Every structure is written in C-alpha cells, then in structure tokens.
Amino acid sequence: MDPVLAADLAALPDVLDTARRYASDVMNGLGERPVSPAVSADPRALPVAGRGFEGALAEFSERWADGFAASAGPRYLGFVTGGATPAAVAGDWLAGAFDQNPASRSGAEAATELERETVRWLAELFGVDGHSGAFVSGATMSNFVGLAIAREWLGEQRGISVAELGVGALGEVAVLSGAPHSSVYKALSMLGLGRDRVRLVPTLPGREAVDVEALEAVLASSGGPVAVVANAGTVNTVDFDDLRALVRLRERYPFWLHVDAAFGGFAALSDEHAHLVDGLAEADSVCVDLHKWLNVPYDSAVQFTRRRDLQVRVFQNAAAYLGLPTDDPDFVHLTPQNSRRLRALAAWFALMAYGREGHREVVERCVAQARRLGAMLAETPGVRLLAPVRLNVVCFAVESREVGEVLDAVTASGDAFLTPTVYNGQKAIRAAFSNWRTTSADTDRVHAAIVKALAG
Ligand SMILES: *Cc1c(COP(=O)(O)O)cnc(C)c1O
C-alpha cells in the first residue's frame, strides 16, 4: 500500500475526527461567513506524491474554503436552495462510509430496502401513496424520468414502444404547459423529443397558472397524443396549476399528466397550503426535489409514477449478471443510472430524526419569513411586488436602480444572496426561502441589505 495511504488508514479515527471538527465549525459559522464571497481561482498541478488527509485539508482550507458560498446558510435566498439539517448531513456521511450501491438487491439488499422504505415515506408525505418511485440526482433528472415514461405512454397510444423503436417511430406529439421550468426543455432535448415540442398554453391573467379553458381548447383541437406538464410551484411566483381541474380534463381528453412539484410539493405538509397540491395523487408522474425544501445535502430528488411498467420498458438493463426486472424491479431498471449512491440515507435520517412535524415546521417558518419580507418590501420606497407571496418566494421589481446593480450591492454586503429573473417581461429579483435555519432576524438583515443597496 502507498505509505501515505497506509498512514491515513492507521489514523482513520483521527482523519474522521478532524473532518468532524472542521465540518462542525463550518456549519456553526454559516450565519457569519459572507453569503456569496468573491473568488479568484488559482488552479494548481495534479499532485504526484500525495500529502495525506491532513495535507489535503490544509490545502483546501487555505485555498478554497473561504471562497465557498454560505449556500447552506439562512440568508442565501437565490434560486431555490435548501440547506442540510444535522441528521441529513450525518446520514450523507454514513452513505459515504458504507459506500453502498443500491442498483440491485444482489449484494445490497438492505440498502435497496432502505431506499424503498424512504420512497414510501416520501410518497405518504406528499400524498402520492399510490405511486412508486426512486431517488435521482435532482428535479431536472426527476422531470427527465417522468417525461421518459410519458414518451413511452405516447408510444403506447400509437401502439408502439419508443424504447424499442426510437423516437423516430413516434410521429407528431405535443407537450403542453403553461409556464414550464427550463429543465423541461432540457429533458425533452435529452429525450430526443426536442425542445420545440413544447406548446405553451396561455396562463390566467396576471398569473403563471395555466388557463384550464385555454388548455381544453388546445386539447380539443390536437391531432395526436399529448403530455401535459403541470406546475405545482413555479420558480418566479410559486403559482400552482389547478390540478383537480386538469385531472377532470384528462377524463375527457386522455393525456399523460406530469407534475413538476420540485419544491411546491412541500405545500402538502402545511394545513394552510395543502389544497394547492390537491389532485397530485392522480398525476401519472410527479417530480419532487429533496435538496431544496427537505434540506438534505446536494444532490437529491425523487421521481414518482403510477406506471412503473412503462418506466421499466424505458430503463431496464437486462444484463445476465444483473437479473431481469420482476414486478418489484431493482433500481437499476428504473432510472438512467446503473451504479448509484445511497442518496436515500440522508433523507431517511432527516425523516427519522425530525418526522413530518419537524419538516412541517420548516415549511411553515419559511412561508412566514417570505410573507414577512414581502410585507416589508411592500412598504419600501422604490420597490414593487410583482405577485402576492403565495408560498415561499418574494418576486419584486426595483424602480430607482438596475436589478444587476442592486443584486451586486446585496452580494457585496455579504449579508444576503438573491437572484434575478424576468417576470412578465420585466426585470425582477427573487428571494426564495427554503432553508431550515432562517429566522426573523435573518429576514430583517436581508431587508436591510436590500434597502442599503437601493440607496446606492
Ligand atoms: C429547481 C427546480 C427544477 C430543477 O431542479 P434541479 O434540482 O436543479 O435539477 C425543476 N423544476 C422546478 C419547479 C424547480 O424549482
């Protein structure tokens, strides 16, 4: 064995203990470090002789650590970014320590059973008990898997299997949506269906929710089979399509109903907001991100479907050594990956440690903080809210300065990180709350940073 590697093996408890102390300093300091520091990279050559763990940590700490954003902290409100709760981080570490490959039961029986249990818990949490599912790397991949199953269903309507014959055999199909996330276009590109298959359906006036009557008109006039991508939480204004109405429409015009509930699915945890995802259980496929509002470390999401038979047609990998898919297929037959990390373990720890109640509290506190910031910004001169705060995002325009200038000043303050968008043709700023640590004091500090940035 390489002597440096042998020394690390001999010192394994110290290696992990040093990492533990370092990591707990990082996590305890998240509220203090600049939220999104400026970085100048200075790439070095590949080491020939290794320096061991201590040497690597010293190098990392000196050259990289200070540049890392406090994206897991309470005032990073860009995109939709969760943090990582204590049990979730520990679960993630243990996934590394056990280093399982839950691709198939063979050789990893307990790990695959744990993932199955976690998927069942999540299905219950989001009210999609009738669905089966699997862990994937993020909502983009979850949308990809859902739309891959949709593609197979579209083929089924025409009496063919796209998995066998390819998309060339499919003919004209359409993907209808009111305000699809960019990842839907990316997924359609990867699926060979093409970004151009998206047919945008008008949304309700001043809203991002699809106009159900307009959708009905498109469905009534469409020639071929259709998939509908419904939104349960758009990124700009967290608007929700009327899922119940879509389900009723599907009774008259059969279509595949995929719901992108990347973070909006968490509305199911709150009594006040659960009605927003009423009907989710009837969807044919559902996407939910976990590295956002479940606050597990990147990367983690889950995909759900009621048509696992079609999913297996698309993703089966029937090598002799892997075994054929059964009616309870191994994960190797369900997603693009063969070998895969036990991502479920971090989520399992989070759910076991904090339960439905703990996660409900995080969701409700984030909503309360979004409302708080929204109320403060509504009273702030030079600021205009572009939508009511429906759940956990505040979307606002600034009048006296450019959006880019305001965002740069907020970032330079070190107190907050927000991201830009364009909503209704207007440049705007989003503040998205999905971190388990955010308190009213944090929200006040974010507001103060915005006010200061507006003053120039
Ligand atoms: C974040 C998000 C995605 C993409 O998620 P990734 O985890 O970044 O792949 C898709 N849809 C919605 C609505 C999202 O919020």
XYZ file of C-alpha atoms and ligand atoms in Angstrom, residues 80 137-141 143 181 183 231-235 260-263 287 289 291-292 298 300-301, ligand 1:
40
model
C -34.472 27.726 -4.554
C -29.976 13.457 -8.526
C -32.318 16.435 -8.813
C -35.570 17.765 -10.186
C -34.144 18.000 -13.707
C -33.444 14.270 -13.624
C -38.565 15.569 -14.775
C -39.398 25.171 -15.831
C -35.426 21.809 -17.111
C -46.728 23.127 -12.390
C -47.046 22.850 -8.648
C -44.933 25.837 -7.692
C -43.363 27.989 -10.417
C -39.984 29.481 -9.562
C -43.344 19.381 -11.640
C -43.687 19.819 -7.877
C -39.956 20.345 -7.351
C -40.440 22.481 -4.253
C -41.178 15.344 -9.614
C -36.688 17.874 -5.237
C -32.074 19.109 -1.816
C -34.391 22.104 -1.772
C -26.973 18.046 -2.745
C -31.138 14.501 -4.147
C -34.635 14.262 -5.595
C -35.258 23.560 -9.057
C -36.322 23.196 -9.995
C -36.093 22.315 -11.049
C -34.720 21.768 -11.372
O -34.140 21.215 -10.246
P -32.627 20.727 -10.119
O -32.646 20.061 -8.794
O -31.790 21.958 -10.148
O -32.337 19.808 -11.241
C -37.178 21.964 -11.833
N -38.397 22.478 -11.619
C -38.645 23.364 -10.631
C -40.025 23.909 -10.453
C -37.617 23.744 -9.784
O -37.852 24.618 -8.794
